[in-house]
Amino acid sequence: MALDNEAKPEAMHGSTPISKAPRNQVLLALRLVAFFATAAATVVMALNKQTKTMVVATIGSTPIKATLSAKFQHTPAFVYFVIANGMASLHNLLMIVVEIWGDKFDYKGLRLVIIAILDMMTVALASGGDGAATFMAELGKNGNSHARWNKICDKFGSFCDHGSGAIISSFAGLLLLVIITAMSIGRLAKPRPATLSPV
Amino acid sequence: MITSRSDHRPLKAREDSMAKAKISLVLRLLAVGSTAAAIGIMVTSHATAKVLNLSFDARYNNTPAFVYFVVAEAVAGGYSLVSLFLSSKSLFWRAVMMMDVVIAMLPSSSIFATVAIGRVGKKGNNHAGWLPICGQVPKFCDRVIGALIVGFVAAAIYLVLLLCSLHSLFALKP
């Protein structure tokens, strides 16, 4: 009897239904790419720093220089961005490890459910981090004339560039994470209840 | 092989699924209501103040983050309204469940964005030279905070909805 890739009926194997192998590989590949995307976003934003010496005022004929720096820690939105993306990449790593090596462990069939729930939580976290960082970056880029907030991107160009790169990478990771979550939830529904075994 | 959708499950399972359907319906109604409330509060937040020679006119339109908040809640609320009419037994239930994941992301991200911008408005940002504006337009700030709280409730309801549909999916496994 040839071993099929389809999910076998429950009667033959006992407790855990086998998920389809090709499906698993796509999921694994997606998780890997998402891990790289979120890890890259975390690292780029965490190392985001720019120091610049600027002329602040002129007294007489001597310009007064001040060293101003732009760091990601200055803005709580970016701090949260780093934390959220860090947690998202850790989650992806954990899930990859679980998928490759954790096939033996199952607790009352709850494994897929726990994976799906954790995926959802990570999506919520990462989406929050992305949204906050995007609008903060937009504020830095365009300023807000109504609130008299000046833009800072013209002075700290490379800080803004690195930040936008990190945000774009994080968006890619978030998109992949949403697809992964949808697939994880879809995997839950796959094994139809075997109300009748083919006896 | 049983491929039809006729219910051969025992009575308790059928009752359970009916109860779950009712809970899901109630949750969706709550979600629509809370997103509508959040939108209402944010849209009607408007205050003017004259400080020295500068006149502050604070509207939610001025900040793209608040506009995104309104748009995201509107999209999520509209989707919930539509999904109210597609019960769990129709053909679309799988698509609804997938879309639930995507849609649940919107209110959550918009809330974080609004919180980030609101924090700059409330406390300013010394390093960027941005002064807080809540002192000048306290009513606007209070309104925005109110909209945020309702938005939090809405986002929580969406996540609970997602868990609920997950539970109903999981219950199909023997």
CSV table of C-alpha atoms in Angstrom, one decimal:
chain,number,residue,atom,x,y,z
A,1,MET,CA,0.0,0.0,0.0
A,2,ALA,CA,1.6,3.2,-1.1
A,3,LEU,CA,1.9,5.9,1.5
A,4,ASP,CA,-0.2,8.9,0.6
A,5,ASN,CA,0.3,12.5,1.2
A,6,GLU,CA,-3.4,12.9,1.9
A,7,ALA,CA,-4.6,12.9,5.5
A,8,LYS,CA,-5.2,9.3,6.5
A,9,PRO,CA,-8.5,8.4,8.2
A,10,GLU,CA,-8.4,8.4,11.9
A,11,ALA,CA,-9.0,4.7,12.3
A,12,MET,CA,-5.6,3.8,10.9
A,13,HIS,CA,-3.4,6.0,13.0
A,14,GLY,CA,-4.9,6.6,16.4
A,15,SER,CA,-4.8,10.1,17.8
A,16,THR,CA,-3.1,12.6,15.5
A,17,PRO,CA,-4.0,13.1,11.9
A,18,ILE,CA,-1.0,13.7,9.6
A,19,SER,CA,-1.0,17.0,7.9
A,20,LYS,CA,-0.2,17.2,4.3
A,21,ALA,CA,3.5,17.4,3.6
A,22,PRO,CA,3.5,19.8,0.6
A,23,ARG,CA,1.3,22.2,2.6
A,24,ASN,CA,3.8,22.1,5.4
A,25,GLN,CA,6.7,23.0,3.2
A,26,VAL,CA,5.0,26.1,1.9
A,27,LEU,CA,4.2,27.1,5.4
A,28,LEU,CA,7.7,26.5,6.5
A,29,ALA,CA,9.1,28.5,3.7
A,30,LEU,CA,6.8,31.4,4.4
A,31,ARG,CA,7.7,31.3,8.1
A,32,LEU,CA,11.4,31.4,7.2
A,33,VAL,CA,11.0,34.4,4.9
A,34,ALA,CA,8.8,36.1,7.6
A,35,PHE,CA,11.4,35.4,10.2
A,36,PHE,CA,14.1,37.1,8.1
A,37,ALA,CA,11.9,40.0,7.3
A,38,THR,CA,11.0,40.8,10.9
A,39,ALA,CA,14.5,40.1,12.1
A,40,ALA,CA,16.0,42.5,9.6
A,41,ALA,CA,13.4,45.1,10.6
A,42,THR,CA,14.3,44.7,14.2
A,43,VAL,CA,18.1,44.9,13.6
A,44,VAL,CA,17.9,47.8,11.2
A,45,MET,CA,15.7,49.9,13.5
A,46,ALA,CA,17.7,49.0,16.6
A,47,LEU,CA,20.9,50.2,15.1
A,48,ASN,CA,19.3,53.3,13.8
A,49,LYS,CA,21.2,56.3,15.0
A,50,GLN,CA,22.5,59.4,13.5
A,51,THR,CA,24.5,62.1,15.0
A,52,LYS,CA,25.0,65.5,13.4
A,53,THR,CA,26.7,68.6,14.4
A,54,MET,CA,24.7,71.6,13.5
A,55,VAL,CA,25.0,75.3,13.9
A,56,VAL,CA,22.3,76.2,16.3
A,57,ALA,CA,22.8,79.9,16.7
A,58,THR,CA,25.3,82.5,15.9
A,59,ILE,CA,26.6,85.0,18.5
A,60,GLY,CA,28.5,87.7,16.9
A,61,SER,CA,30.6,86.0,14.4
A,62,THR,CA,31.2,82.6,16.2
A,63,PRO,CA,28.7,80.0,15.3
A,64,ILE,CA,27.6,77.8,18.1
A,65,LYS,CA,27.6,74.2,17.2
A,66,ALA,CA,25.6,71.6,18.9
A,67,THR,CA,25.7,67.9,18.5
A,68,LEU,CA,22.2,66.5,18.0
A,69,SER,CA,21.5,62.9,17.7
A,70,ALA,CA,18.5,61.0,16.5
A,71,LYS,CA,18.1,57.6,18.1
A,72,PHE,CA,15.3,55.2,17.9
A,73,GLN,CA,14.9,55.3,21.6
A,74,HIS,CA,13.7,58.8,21.5
A,75,THR,CA,10.4,57.8,20.2
A,76,PRO,CA,8.3,55.3,22.1
A,77,ALA,CA,6.7,54.2,18.8
A,78,PHE,CA,10.0,53.0,17.5
A,79,VAL,CA,10.9,51.3,20.8
A,80,TYR,CA,7.6,49.4,20.5
A,81,PHE,CA,8.4,48.7,16.9
A,82,VAL,CA,11.7,47.1,17.8
A,83,ILE,CA,10.1,45.1,20.6
A,84,ALA,CA,7.1,43.9,18.5
A,85,ASN,CA,9.3,42.9,15.6
A,86,GLY,CA,11.7,41.2,17.9
A,87,MET,CA,8.9,39.2,19.4
A,88,ALA,CA,7.5,38.4,16.0
A,89,SER,CA,10.8,37.1,14.7
A,90,LEU,CA,11.2,35.0,17.9
A,91,HIS,CA,7.8,33.6,17.4
A,92,ASN,CA,8.6,32.7,13.8
A,93,LEU,CA,11.8,31.0,14.8
A,94,LEU,CA,10.0,29.0,17.5
A,95,MET,CA,7.3,27.9,15.1
A,96,ILE,CA,9.9,26.8,12.6
A,97,VAL,CA,11.6,24.7,15.2
A,98,VAL,CA,8.3,23.3,16.3
A,99,GLU,CA,7.3,22.4,12.8
A,100,ILE,CA,10.6,20.7,11.9
A,101,TRP,CA,11.2,18.9,15.2
A,102,GLY,CA,8.1,19.0,17.2
A,103,ASP,CA,6.0,16.5,15.2
A,104,LYS,CA,6.2,14.0,18.0
A,105,PHE,CA,4.7,16.3,20.6
A,106,ASP,CA,1.0,16.7,20.7
A,107,TYR,CA,-1.2,17.5,23.6
A,108,LYS,CA,-4.8,16.3,23.0
A,109,GLY,CA,-4.7,17.6,19.5
A,110,LEU,CA,-4.2,21.1,20.8
A,111,ARG,CA,-1.0,21.7,19.0
A,112,LEU,CA,-2.4,23.2,15.9
A,113,VAL,CA,-4.8,25.4,17.9
A,114,ILE,CA,-2.1,26.8,20.0
A,115,ILE,CA,0.0,27.5,17.0
A,116,ALA,CA,-2.9,29.3,15.4
A,117,ILE,CA,-3.7,31.3,18.5
A,118,LEU,CA,0.0,32.3,18.9
A,119,ASP,CA,0.0,33.4,15.3
A,120,MET,CA,-3.0,35.6,15.8
A,121,MET,CA,-1.5,37.2,18.8
A,122,THR,CA,1.7,37.9,16.9
A,123,VAL,CA,-0.2,39.4,14.1
A,124,ALA,CA,-2.0,41.8,16.5
A,125,LEU,CA,1.3,42.8,18.1
A,126,ALA,CA,3.3,43.2,14.9
A,127,SER,CA,0.5,45.1,13.2
A,128,GLY,CA,0.3,47.6,16.1
A,129,GLY,CA,4.1,48.1,15.9
A,130,ASP,CA,3.9,48.7,12.2
A,131,GLY,CA,1.1,51.2,12.4
A,132,ALA,CA,2.6,53.2,15.1
A,133,ALA,CA,6.0,53.4,13.4
A,134,THR,CA,4.6,54.3,10.0
A,135,PHE,CA,2.7,57.2,11.3
A,136,MET,CA,5.5,58.4,13.5
A,137,ALA,CA,7.8,58.2,10.5
A,138,GLU,CA,5.2,60.1,8.4
A,139,LEU,CA,5.1,62.8,11.1
A,140,GLY,CA,8.9,63.1,11.0
A,141,LYS,CA,8.9,63.3,7.3
A,142,ASN,CA,6.1,65.8,6.8
A,143,GLY,CA,5.8,67.5,10.1
A,144,ASN,CA,2.4,68.7,11.2
A,145,SER,CA,1.7,72.3,10.4
A,146,HIS,CA,-1.5,72.4,12.5
A,147,ALA,CA,0.4,71.4,15.7
A,148,ARG,CA,3.5,73.4,14.8
A,149,TRP,CA,5.6,70.2,14.7
A,150,ASN,CA,8.6,70.6,12.4
A,151,LYS,CA,9.8,67.8,10.2
A,152,ILE,CA,13.1,66.3,11.1
A,153,CYS,CA,13.9,64.2,8.0
A,154,ASP,CA,15.6,67.0,6.1
A,155,LYS,CA,18.2,67.2,8.8
A,156,PHE,CA,18.5,63.5,9.7
A,157,GLY,CA,18.2,62.0,6.3
A,158,SER,CA,19.9,58.7,6.9
A,159,PHE,CA,18.0,58.1,10.1
A,160,CYS,CA,14.8,58.5,8.1
A,161,ASP,CA,16.0,56.3,5.3
A,162,HIS,CA,17.0,53.4,7.6
A,163,GLY,CA,13.8,53.8,9.5
A,164,SER,CA,11.7,53.6,6.3
A,165,GLY,CA,13.7,50.5,5.2
A,166,ALA,CA,13.0,48.8,8.5
A,167,ILE,CA,9.3,49.7,8.3
A,168,ILE,CA,9.0,48.4,4.8
A,169,SER,CA,10.7,45.1,5.7
A,170,SER,CA,8.4,44.8,8.7
A,171,PHE,CA,5.3,45.3,6.5
A,172,ALA,CA,6.5,42.5,4.3
A,173,GLY,CA,6.9,40.3,7.4
A,174,LEU,CA,3.5,41.3,8.6
A,175,LEU,CA,1.9,40.4,5.3
A,176,LEU,CA,3.5,37.0,5.3
A,177,LEU,CA,2.5,36.6,8.9
A,178,VAL,CA,-1.2,37.2,8.0
A,179,ILE,CA,-1.0,34.7,5.2
A,180,ILE,CA,0.7,32.2,7.6
A,181,THR,CA,-2.1,32.8,10.2
A,182,ALA,CA,-4.8,32.2,7.6
A,183,MET,CA,-3.0,29.0,6.6
A,184,SER,CA,-2.7,27.9,10.2
A,185,ILE,CA,-6.3,28.4,10.8
A,186,GLY,CA,-7.1,26.7,7.5
A,187,ARG,CA,-5.1,23.7,8.7
A,188,LEU,CA,-7.3,23.3,11.6
A,189,ALA,CA,-10.3,22.7,9.5
A,190,LYS,CA,-8.6,20.3,7.1
A,191,PRO,CA,-9.1,16.9,8.8
A,192,ARG,CA,-12.8,16.5,8.5
A,193,PRO,CA,-14.3,14.6,11.4
A,194,ALA,CA,-14.3,10.9,10.4
A,195,THR,CA,-17.9,10.2,11.4
A,196,LEU,CA,-17.7,6.9,9.7
A,197,SER,CA,-14.6,5.0,9.1
A,198,PRO,CA,-14.5,3.0,5.9
A,199,VAL,CA,-15.2,-0.4,7.5
B,1,MET,CA,-18.3,8.7,2.3
B,2,ILE,CA,-20.2,11.5,4.0
B,3,THR,CA,-19.6,14.7,2.1
B,4,SER,CA,-22.9,16.5,2.6
B,5,ARG,CA,-23.5,19.1,5.2
B,6,SER,CA,-26.4,17.4,6.8
B,7,ASP,CA,-26.0,17.2,10.5
B,8,HIS,CA,-25.4,13.7,11.8
B,9,ARG,CA,-23.9,14.8,15.0
B,10,PRO,CA,-25.4,14.0,18.3
B,11,LEU,CA,-27.9,16.5,19.8
B,12,LYS,CA,-25.4,18.1,22.2
B,13,ALA,CA,-23.1,19.0,19.4
B,14,ARG,CA,-25.9,20.6,17.4
B,15,GLU,CA,-27.0,22.6,20.4
B,16,ASP,CA,-23.4,23.6,21.1
B,17,SER,CA,-23.0,24.9,17.6
B,18,MET,CA,-26.2,26.8,17.8
B,19,ALA,CA,-25.1,28.4,21.0
B,20,LYS,CA,-21.8,29.3,19.4
B,21,ALA,CA,-23.6,30.8,16.4
B,22,LYS,CA,-25.6,33.0,18.7
B,23,ILE,CA,-22.5,34.1,20.7
B,24,SER,CA,-20.8,34.9,17.4
B,25,LEU,CA,-23.8,36.9,16.3
B,26,VAL,CA,-23.9,38.9,19.5
B,27,LEU,CA,-20.2,39.5,19.3
B,28,ARG,CA,-20.4,40.8,15.7
B,29,LEU,CA,-23.2,43.1,16.7
B,30,LEU,CA,-21.1,44.4,19.6
B,31,ALA,CA,-18.2,44.9,17.2
B,32,VAL,CA,-20.3,46.9,14.8
B,33,GLY,CA,-21.6,49.0,17.6
B,34,SER,CA,-18.3,49.7,19.2
B,35,THR,CA,-16.6,50.6,15.9
B,36,ALA,CA,-19.5,52.9,15.1
B,37,ALA,CA,-19.1,54.6,18.5
B,38,ALA,CA,-15.4,55.0,18.1
B,39,ILE,CA,-15.8,56.6,14.7
B,40,GLY,CA,-18.5,58.9,16.1
B,41,ILE,CA,-16.4,60.1,18.9
B,42,MET,CA,-13.3,60.7,16.8
B,43,VAL,CA,-15.1,62.4,14.0
B,44,THR,CA,-16.9,64.9,16.3
B,45,SER,CA,-13.7,65.9,18.2
B,46,HIS,CA,-13.0,69.4,17.2
B,47,ALA,CA,-11.7,72.3,19.2
B,48,THR,CA,-10.3,75.7,18.6
B,49,ALA,CA,-8.0,77.6,20.9
B,50,LYS,CA,-6.2,80.9,20.6
B,51,VAL,CA,-2.9,81.1,22.3
B,52,LEU,CA,-1.0,84.3,22.1
B,53,ASN,CA,-1.1,85.0,18.4
B,54,LEU,CA,-1.4,81.4,17.2
B,55,SER,CA,-4.7,79.9,16.7
B,56,PHE,CA,-4.9,76.2,17.1
B,57,ASP,CA,-7.7,74.5,15.2
B,58,ALA,CA,-7.6,70.9,16.2
B,59,ARG,CA,-9.6,68.5,14.1
B,60,TYR,CA,-9.1,64.8,13.5
B,61,ASN,CA,-8.4,65.5,9.8
B,62,ASN,CA,-5.2,67.2,10.7
B,63,THR,CA,-3.4,64.1,11.6
B,64,PRO,CA,-3.2,61.2,9.2
B,65,ALA,CA,-3.0,58.8,12.1
B,66,PHE,CA,-6.5,59.8,13.3
B,67,VAL,CA,-7.8,59.7,9.8
B,68,TYR,CA,-6.4,56.1,9.5
B,69,PHE,CA,-8.1,55.3,12.8
B,70,VAL,CA,-11.5,56.4,11.4
B,71,VAL,CA,-10.9,54.6,8.1
B,72,ALA,CA,-9.7,51.3,9.7
B,73,GLU,CA,-12.6,51.2,12.1
B,74,ALA,CA,-15.1,52.0,9.3
B,75,VAL,CA,-13.7,49.2,7.2
B,76,ALA,CA,-13.8,46.7,10.1
B,77,GLY,CA,-17.3,47.8,11.1
B,78,GLY,CA,-18.5,47.5,7.5
B,79,TYR,CA,-17.1,44.1,7.2
B,80,SER,CA,-18.7,43.0,10.5
B,81,LEU,CA,-22.0,44.4,9.2
B,82,VAL,CA,-21.7,42.3,6.0
B,83,SER,CA,-20.6,39.2,7.9
B,84,LEU,CA,-23.7,39.5,10.1
B,85,PHE,CA,-25.8,38.4,7.2
B,86,LEU,CA,-23.6,35.5,6.3
B,87,SER,CA,-24.4,32.9,8.9
B,88,SER,CA,-22.0,30.1,9.7
B,89,LYS,CA,-23.9,27.6,7.6
B,90,SER,CA,-23.5,29.3,4.2
B,91,LEU,CA,-20.8,28.6,1.7
B,92,PHE,CA,-18.8,31.7,2.6
B,93,TRP,CA,-17.9,30.7,6.1
B,94,ARG,CA,-14.4,29.6,5.3
B,95,ALA,CA,-13.8,32.9,3.5
B,96,VAL,CA,-15.3,34.8,6.4
B,97,MET,CA,-12.9,33.1,8.7
B,98,MET,CA,-9.9,34.0,6.6
B,99,MET,CA,-11.0,37.6,6.2
B,100,ASP,CA,-11.5,37.8,10.0
B,101,VAL,CA,-7.8,37.4,10.5
B,102,VAL,CA,-7.0,40.2,8.1
B,103,ILE,CA,-9.7,42.5,9.3
B,104,ALA,CA,-8.9,42.0,13.0
B,105,MET,CA,-5.5,43.5,12.3
B,106,LEU,CA,-6.9,46.8,11.2
B,107,PRO,CA,-8.4,48.2,14.4
B,108,SER,CA,-5.5,46.9,16.4
B,109,SER,CA,-2.9,48.7,14.3
B,110,SER,CA,-4.9,51.9,14.1
B,111,ILE,CA,-5.1,52.1,17.8
B,112,PHE,CA,-1.4,51.8,18.3
B,113,ALA,CA,-0.8,54.5,15.6
B,114,THR,CA,-3.3,56.8,17.3
B,115,VAL,CA,-1.7,56.1,20.7
B,116,ALA,CA,1.7,56.9,19.3
B,117,ILE,CA,0.7,60.2,17.8
B,118,GLY,CA,-1.5,61.1,20.8
B,119,ARG,CA,1.4,60.6,23.1
B,120,VAL,CA,3.4,63.1,21.1
B,121,GLY,CA,0.5,65.4,21.4
B,122,LYS,CA,0.3,64.9,25.1
B,123,LYS,CA,3.9,64.8,26.2
B,124,GLY,CA,5.7,66.2,23.2
B,125,ASN,CA,9.0,65.0,22.1
B,126,ASN,CA,12.0,66.9,23.4
B,127,HIS,CA,14.5,65.4,21.0
B,128,ALA,CA,12.6,66.5,17.9
B,129,GLY,CA,11.5,69.8,19.4
B,130,TRP,CA,7.8,69.0,19.3
B,131,LEU,CA,5.7,70.7,21.9
B,132,PRO,CA,2.7,69.0,23.4
B,133,ILE,CA,-0.6,70.5,22.4
B,134,CYS,CA,-2.9,69.0,24.9
B,135,GLY,CA,-2.5,71.9,27.2
B,136,GLN,CA,-4.1,74.2,24.6
B,137,VAL,CA,-6.9,72.0,23.4
B,138,PRO,CA,-7.8,69.8,26.4
B,139,LYS,CA,-11.3,69.0,25.1
B,140,PHE,CA,-9.9,67.7,21.8
B,141,CYS,CA,-7.4,65.5,23.7
B,142,ASP,CA,-10.1,64.1,26.0
B,143,ARG,CA,-12.3,63.3,23.1
B,144,VAL,CA,-9.5,61.5,21.3
B,145,ILE,CA,-8.7,59.5,24.5
B,146,GLY,CA,-12.4,58.6,24.7
B,147,ALA,CA,-12.4,57.4,21.1
B,148,LEU,CA,-9.2,55.4,21.8
B,149,ILE,CA,-10.8,53.6,24.8
B,150,VAL,CA,-13.8,52.6,22.7
B,151,GLY,CA,-11.4,51.6,19.9
B,152,PHE,CA,-9.6,49.4,22.4
B,153,VAL,CA,-12.8,47.7,23.3
B,154,ALA,CA,-13.6,47.2,19.6
B,155,ALA,CA,-10.2,45.7,18.9
B,156,ALA,CA,-10.6,43.4,21.9
B,157,ILE,CA,-14.0,42.3,20.6
B,158,TYR,CA,-12.5,41.5,17.2
B,159,LEU,CA,-9.8,39.4,18.7
B,160,VAL,CA,-12.4,37.5,20.8
B,161,LEU,CA,-14.4,37.0,17.6
B,162,LEU,CA,-11.4,35.5,16.0
B,163,LEU,CA,-10.9,33.2,19.0
B,164,CYS,CA,-14.6,32.3,18.8
B,165,SER,CA,-14.4,31.3,15.2
B,166,LEU,CA,-11.2,29.4,15.9
B,167,HIS,CA,-13.1,27.5,18.7
B,168,SER,CA,-15.9,26.6,16.4
B,169,LEU,CA,-13.4,25.3,13.8
B,170,PHE,CA,-11.6,23.4,16.5
B,171,ALA,CA,-14.8,21.8,17.7
B,172,LEU,CA,-15.1,20.0,14.4
B,173,LYS,CA,-12.1,17.9,15.3
B,174,PRO,CA,-13.2,14.7,17.2
